[in-house]
PDB file of C-alpha atoms in Angstrom:
ATOM      1  CA  UNK A   1     154.991 266.341 125.833  1.00 55.00           C
ATOM      2  CA  UNK A   2     153.909 263.706 128.142  1.00 55.00           C
ATOM      3  CA  UNK A   3     157.421 263.517 129.582  1.00 57.00           C
ATOM      4  CA  UNK A   4     157.233 267.230 130.270  1.00 58.00           C
ATOM      5  CA  UNK A   5     153.915 267.254 131.981  1.00 57.00           C
ATOM      6  CA  UNK A   6     154.998 264.364 134.311  1.00 57.00           C
ATOM      7  CA  UNK A   7     158.157 266.400 135.017  1.00 57.00           C
ATOM      8  CA  UNK A   8     156.262 269.282 136.075  1.00 63.00           C
ATOM      9  CA  UNK A   9     153.977 267.233 138.188  1.00 51.00           C
ATOM     10  CA  UNK A  10     156.812 265.599 139.946  1.00 51.00           C
ATOM     11  CA  UNK A  11     158.447 268.883 140.494  1.00 50.00           C
ATOM     12  CA  UNK A  12     155.344 270.372 141.998  1.00 53.00           C
ATOM     13  CA  UNK A  13     154.717 267.556 144.305  1.00 50.00           C
ATOM     14  CA  UNK A  14     158.332 267.664 145.557  1.00 48.00           C
ATOM     15  CA  UNK A  15     157.866 271.425 146.158  1.00 47.00           C
ATOM     16  CA  UNK A  16     154.498 270.452 148.086  1.00 48.00           C
ATOM     17  CA  UNK A  17     155.972 267.801 150.129  1.00 44.00           C
ATOM     18  CA  UNK A  18     158.951 270.061 151.092  1.00 45.00           C
ATOM     19  CA  UNK A  19     156.655 273.060 152.152  1.00 43.00           C
ATOM     20  CA  UNK A  20     154.425 270.538 154.128  1.00 41.00           C
ATOM     21  CA  UNK A  21     157.666 269.158 155.778  1.00 42.00           C
ATOM     22  CA  UNK A  22     158.891 272.507 156.694  1.00 38.00           C
ATOM     23  CA  UNK A  23     155.469 273.555 158.266  1.00 39.00           C
ATOM     24  CA  UNK A  24     155.348 270.352 160.243  1.00 39.00           C
ATOM     25  CA  UNK A  25     158.931 271.116 161.493  1.00 37.00           C
ATOM     26  CA  UNK A  26     158.070 274.693 162.587  1.00 40.00           C
ATOM     27  CA  UNK A  27     154.819 273.386 164.233  1.00 40.00           C
ATOM     28  CA  UNK A  28     156.930 270.737 166.201  1.00 38.00           C
ATOM     29  CA  UNK A  29     159.593 273.195 167.041  1.00 36.00           C
ATOM     30  CA  UNK A  30     157.030 275.567 168.695  1.00 38.00           C
ATOM     31  CA  UNK A  31     155.756 272.722 171.030  1.00 38.00           C
ATOM     32  CA  UNK A  32     157.109 272.701 174.643  1.00 39.00           C
ATOM     33  CA  UNK A  33     159.025 269.543 175.437  1.00 35.00           C
ATOM     34  CA  UNK A  34     156.497 268.728 178.074  1.00 36.00           C
ATOM     35  CA  UNK A  35     153.755 268.721 175.440  1.00 37.00           C
ATOM     36  CA  UNK A  36     155.418 266.858 172.614  1.00 37.00           C
ATOM     37  CA  UNK A  37     152.924 264.216 172.350  1.00 35.00           C
ATOM     38  CA  UNK A  38     149.992 264.072 170.011  1.00 32.00           C
ATOM     39  CA  UNK A  39     146.698 266.047 170.445  1.00 37.00           C
ATOM     40  CA  UNK A  40     144.570 264.330 172.797  1.00 36.00           C
ATOM     41  CA  UNK A  41     147.183 262.099 174.353  1.00 33.00           C
ATOM     42  CA  UNK A  42     147.544 261.813 177.981  1.00 30.00           C
ATOM     43  CA  UNK A  43     150.156 264.104 179.414  1.00 31.00           C
ATOM     44  CA  UNK A  44     151.452 264.078 182.965  1.00 29.00           C
ATOM     45  CA  UNK A  45     150.458 267.050 185.015  1.00 30.00           C
ATOM     46  CA  UNK A  46     152.941 269.763 185.011  1.00 30.00           C
ATOM     47  CA  UNK A  47     153.753 271.857 188.267  1.00 29.00           C
ATOM     48  CA  UNK A  48     152.863 275.397 188.921  1.00 31.00           C
ATOM     49  CA  UNK A  49     153.885 277.789 191.487  1.00 33.00           C
ATOM     50  CA  UNK A  50     151.056 276.406 193.617  1.00 35.00           C
ATOM     51  CA  UNK A  51     151.705 272.640 192.872  1.00 38.00           C
ATOM     52  CA  UNK A  52     149.927 270.631 190.117  1.00 42.00           C
ATOM     53  CA  UNK A  53     147.366 272.299 188.176  1.00 42.00           C
ATOM     54  CA  UNK A  54     144.016 272.075 189.908  1.00 43.00           C
ATOM     55  CA  UNK A  55     145.701 271.442 193.349  1.00 43.00           C
ATOM     56  CA  UNK A  56     144.530 275.002 194.413  1.00 54.00           C
ATOM     57  CA  UNK A  57     141.137 275.433 192.722  1.00 54.00           C
ATOM     58  CA  UNK A  58     141.081 278.957 194.027  1.00 62.00           C
ATOM     59  CA  UNK A  59     144.239 280.041 192.419  1.00 74.00           C
ATOM     60  CA  UNK A  60     143.971 282.415 189.392  1.00 88.00           C
ATOM     61  CA  UNK A  61     147.642 282.265 188.717  1.00 91.00           C
ATOM     62  CA  UNK A  62     148.658 280.897 185.222  1.00 94.00           C
ATOM     63  CA  UNK A  63     149.820 277.359 185.653  1.00 94.00           C
ATOM     64  CA  UNK A  64     153.320 276.580 184.629  1.00 89.00           C
ATOM     65  CA  UNK A  65     153.985 274.236 182.080  1.00 89.00           C
ATOM     66  CA  UNK A  66     151.037 275.372 179.980  1.00 93.00           C
ATOM     67  CA  UNK A  67     153.034 276.306 176.945  1.00 94.00           C
ATOM     68  CA  UNK A  68     153.966 279.581 175.813  1.00 95.00           C
ATOM     69  CA  UNK A  69     152.658 282.292 173.316  1.00 96.00           C
ATOM     70  CA  UNK A  70     148.902 282.772 172.315  1.00 98.00           C
ATOM     71  CA  UNK A  71     146.765 280.117 173.664  1.00 98.00           C
ATOM     72  CA  UNK A  72     143.730 279.332 175.765  1.00 98.00           C
ATOM     73  CA  UNK A  73     144.728 277.113 178.891  1.00 98.00           C
ATOM     74  CA  UNK A  74     141.837 274.902 180.178  1.00 98.00           C
ATOM     75  CA  UNK A  75     142.310 273.228 183.618  1.00 97.00           C
ATOM     76  CA  UNK A  76     140.121 270.126 184.188  1.00 96.00           C
ATOM     77  CA  UNK A  77     140.820 269.997 187.800  1.00 95.00           C
ATOM     78  CA  UNK A  78     140.333 273.794 188.604  1.00 96.00           C
ATOM     79  CA  UNK A  79     137.424 274.374 185.982  1.00 96.00           C
ATOM     80  CA  UNK A  80     139.384 277.419 185.038  1.00 97.00           C
ATOM     81  CA  UNK A  81     140.418 279.118 181.748  1.00 98.00           C
ATOM     82  CA  UNK A  82     143.290 281.465 181.038  1.00 98.00           C
ATOM     83  CA  UNK A  83     143.384 283.481 177.753  1.00 98.00           C
ATOM     84  CA  UNK A  84     147.185 284.250 177.069  1.00 98.00           C
ATOM     85  CA  UNK A  85     148.269 286.599 174.444  1.00 97.00           C
ATOM     86  CA  UNK A  86     151.291 286.309 171.967  1.00 96.00           C
ATOM     87  CA  UNK A  87     153.568 288.035 174.445  1.00 95.00           C
ATOM     88  CA  UNK A  88     152.608 285.381 177.051  1.00 94.00           C
ATOM     89  CA  UNK A  89     150.659 287.910 179.139  1.00 95.00           C
ATOM     90  CA  UNK A  90     147.454 286.907 180.859  1.00 96.00           C
ATOM     91  CA  UNK A  91     144.505 288.749 179.260  1.00 97.00           C
ATOM     92  CA  UNK A  92     141.788 287.068 181.281  1.00 97.00           C
ATOM     93  CA  UNK A  93     140.916 284.140 183.572  1.00 98.00           C
ATOM     94  CA  UNK A  94     137.488 282.816 184.689  1.00 97.00           C
ATOM     95  CA  UNK A  95     135.778 279.804 185.994  1.00 96.00           C
ATOM     96  CA  UNK A  96     133.819 277.491 183.824  1.00 96.00           C
ATOM     97  CA  UNK A  97     131.295 274.671 184.278  1.00 94.00           C
ATOM     98  CA  UNK A  98     132.561 271.498 182.302  1.00 94.00           C
ATOM     99  CA  UNK A  99     130.307 269.231 180.346  1.00 92.00           C
ATOM    100  CA  UNK A 100     129.655 265.571 181.165  1.00 92.00           C
ATOM    101  CA  UNK A 101     132.501 264.620 178.744  1.00 94.00           C
ATOM    102  CA  UNK A 102     136.207 265.846 179.192  1.00 95.00           C
ATOM    103  CA  UNK A 103     138.946 266.060 176.642  1.00 97.00           C
ATOM    104  CA  UNK A 104     142.176 264.317 177.598  1.00 97.00           C
ATOM    105  CA  UNK A 105     145.002 266.563 178.529  1.00 97.00           C
ATOM    106  CA  UNK A 106     147.030 267.825 175.574  1.00 97.00           C
ATOM    107  CA  UNK A 107     147.393 270.336 172.932  1.00 97.00           C
ATOM    108  CA  UNK A 108     144.452 271.146 170.544  1.00 98.00           C
ATOM    109  CA  UNK A 109     143.533 273.954 168.063  1.00 98.00           C
ATOM    110  CA  UNK A 110     140.266 275.765 167.665  1.00 98.00           C
ATOM    111  CA  UNK A 111     138.802 273.953 164.719  1.00 98.00           C
ATOM    112  CA  UNK A 112     135.396 275.534 164.358  1.00 98.00           C
ATOM    113  CA  UNK A 113     133.036 278.348 165.884  1.00 98.00           C
ATOM    114  CA  UNK A 114     129.318 279.033 165.901  1.00 97.00           C
ATOM    115  CA  UNK A 115     127.726 282.314 166.961  1.00 97.00           C
ATOM    116  CA  UNK A 116     124.420 280.737 168.213  1.00 96.00           C
ATOM    117  CA  UNK A 117     123.184 277.194 168.196  1.00 96.00           C
ATOM    118  CA  UNK A 118     121.349 274.623 170.462  1.00 94.00           C
ATOM    119  CA  UNK A 119     123.606 272.573 172.611  1.00 90.00           C
ATOM    120  CA  UNK A 120     123.401 268.712 172.887  1.00 87.00           C
ATOM    121  CA  UNK A 121     121.583 269.298 176.158  1.00 84.00           C
ATOM    122  CA  UNK A 122     118.863 271.407 174.415  1.00 86.00           C
ATOM    123  CA  UNK A 123     119.992 274.703 175.683  1.00 88.00           C
ATOM    124  CA  UNK A 124     120.305 277.718 173.382  1.00 94.00           C
ATOM    125  CA  UNK A 125     123.935 278.721 173.568  1.00 95.00           C
ATOM    126  CA  UNK A 126     126.307 281.314 171.775  1.00 97.00           C
ATOM    127  CA  UNK A 127     129.905 282.012 171.129  1.00 97.00           C
ATOM    128  CA  UNK A 128     130.611 278.414 170.606  1.00 98.00           C
ATOM    129  CA  UNK A 129     134.343 277.601 170.182  1.00 98.00           C
ATOM    130  CA  UNK A 130     135.053 274.021 169.524  1.00 98.00           C
ATOM    131  CA  UNK A 131     138.577 272.262 169.745  1.00 98.00           C
ATOM    132  CA  UNK A 132     138.167 268.604 169.671  1.00 98.00           C
ATOM    133  CA  UNK A 133     135.728 265.669 169.574  1.00 97.00           C
ATOM    134  CA  UNK A 134     135.432 262.748 172.160  1.00 96.00           C
ATOM    135  CA  UNK A 135     133.693 259.688 170.756  1.00 93.00           C
ATOM    136  CA  UNK A 136     132.055 261.789 168.084  1.00 93.00           C
ATOM    137  CA  UNK A 137     130.910 264.461 170.577  1.00 94.00           C
ATOM    138  CA  UNK A 138     132.178 267.999 169.886  1.00 96.00           C
ATOM    139  CA  UNK A 139     133.978 269.555 172.864  1.00 97.00           C
ATOM    140  CA  UNK A 140     134.262 273.385 173.294  1.00 97.00           C
ATOM    141  CA  UNK A 141     133.546 276.567 175.107  1.00 98.00           C
ATOM    142  CA  UNK A 142     130.050 278.148 174.998  1.00 97.00           C
ATOM    143  CA  UNK A 143     127.755 280.415 176.932  1.00 95.00           C
ATOM    144  CA  UNK A 144     124.084 279.765 177.699  1.00 92.00           C
ATOM    145  CA  UNK A 145     122.000 282.479 176.242  1.00 92.00           C
ATOM    146  CA  UNK A 146     119.379 282.630 179.250  1.00 84.00           C
ATOM    147  CA  UNK A 147     120.975 280.835 182.116  1.00 66.00           C
ATOM    148  CA  UNK A 148     123.996 281.104 184.475  1.00 63.00           C
ATOM    149  CA  UNK A 149     127.357 279.367 183.851  1.00 59.00           C
ATOM    150  CA  UNK A 150     126.020 276.060 185.133  1.00 55.00           C
ATOM    151  CA  UNK A 151     124.684 273.708 182.478  1.00 51.00           C
ATOM    152  CA  UNK A 152     120.950 273.274 182.515  1.00 50.00           C
ATOM    153  CA  UNK A 153     119.203 270.034 181.407  1.00 57.00           C
ATOM    154  CA  UNK A 154     119.672 266.501 182.219  1.00 68.00           C
ATOM    155  CA  UNK A 155     123.082 265.585 183.817  1.00 72.00           C
ATOM    156  CA  UNK A 156     122.815 262.216 182.190  1.00 82.00           C
ATOM    157  CA  UNK A 157     122.887 263.817 178.786  1.00 86.00           C
ATOM    158  CA  UNK A 158     126.575 263.502 177.098  1.00 91.00           C
ATOM    159  CA  UNK A 159     127.631 267.104 176.463  1.00 92.00           C
ATOM    160  CA  UNK A 160     131.133 268.371 175.569  1.00 94.00           C
ATOM    161  CA  UNK A 161     129.981 272.037 176.349  1.00 93.00           C
ATOM    162  CA  UNK A 162     132.493 273.750 178.634  1.00 96.00           C
ATOM    163  CA  UNK A 163     130.093 276.565 179.881  1.00 95.00           C
ATOM    164  CA  UNK A 164     131.005 280.053 180.742  1.00 95.00           C
ATOM    165  CA  UNK A 165     129.148 283.227 181.428  1.00 95.00           C
ATOM    166  CA  UNK A 166     127.963 285.280 178.650  1.00 95.00           C
ATOM    167  CA  UNK A 167     130.599 288.237 179.362  1.00 96.00           C
ATOM    168  CA  UNK A 168     133.466 285.488 179.521  1.00 97.00           C
ATOM    169  CA  UNK A 169     131.859 283.629 176.393  1.00 96.00           C
ATOM    170  CA  UNK A 170     132.176 286.946 174.440  1.00 97.00           C
ATOM    171  CA  UNK A 171     135.847 287.467 175.424  1.00 98.00           C
ATOM    172  CA  UNK A 172     136.436 283.815 174.560  1.00 98.00           C
ATOM    173  CA  UNK A 173     134.865 284.397 171.210  1.00 98.00           C
ATOM    174  CA  UNK A 174     136.838 287.517 170.457  1.00 98.00           C
ATOM    175  CA  UNK A 175     140.162 285.721 171.547  1.00 98.00           C
ATOM    176  CA  UNK A 176     139.850 282.031 170.319  1.00 98.00           C
ATOM    177  CA  UNK A 177     139.665 282.276 166.574  1.00 98.00           C
ATOM    178  CA  UNK A 178     140.321 279.385 164.056  1.00 98.00           C
ATOM    179  CA  UNK A 179     143.749 278.003 164.696  1.00 98.00           C
ATOM    180  CA  UNK A 180     144.365 279.364 168.261  1.00 98.00           C
ATOM    181  CA  UNK A 181     146.032 276.728 170.583  1.00 98.00           C
ATOM    182  CA  UNK A 182     144.023 275.315 173.329  1.00 98.00           C
ATOM    183  CA  UNK A 183     145.948 273.530 176.036  1.00 98.00           C
ATOM    184  CA  UNK A 184     144.121 271.228 178.157  1.00 98.00           C
ATOM    185  CA  UNK A 185     145.867 270.421 181.574  1.00 97.00           C
ATOM    186  CA  UNK A 186     144.879 268.442 184.630  1.00 94.00           C
TER     187      UNK A 186
END
């Protein structure tokens, strides 16, 4: 009986490892070649129709080299977000105000969400969509409940909150559910 149990466990383990390997292969196969590094790794800026991302902060065109399929694209240089659907069609773009701590360029996924909390700067925020951490500080998109897009409070306070208007925050909340990809570009 003990031999049968260990055989079953070994078989289930092999099946589980095979499934994990297959899912890892699928995930890697969907990563554009220019983004093949690990999440959070530095990536060289990709070019767009208007040059490098952020070279024309007034441009609302979706930057080239920002991946394909459903994703949130966040440009550090342009302080702009693009919400792109599964058909690679732009749903919305808007300006944001970065926190005092930026994520590194790379590929991330939405890992958690909160409908309403208080930000690290003491400001009540809503529609919080988190996608990474930097030195233990959560980084994500949020909207201040009672103030404009610019972060309030002490600029010396470390915050990973990328602030958007309440209307844009609601659009982000509806779009960026757990597991949606977030591409951070320069």
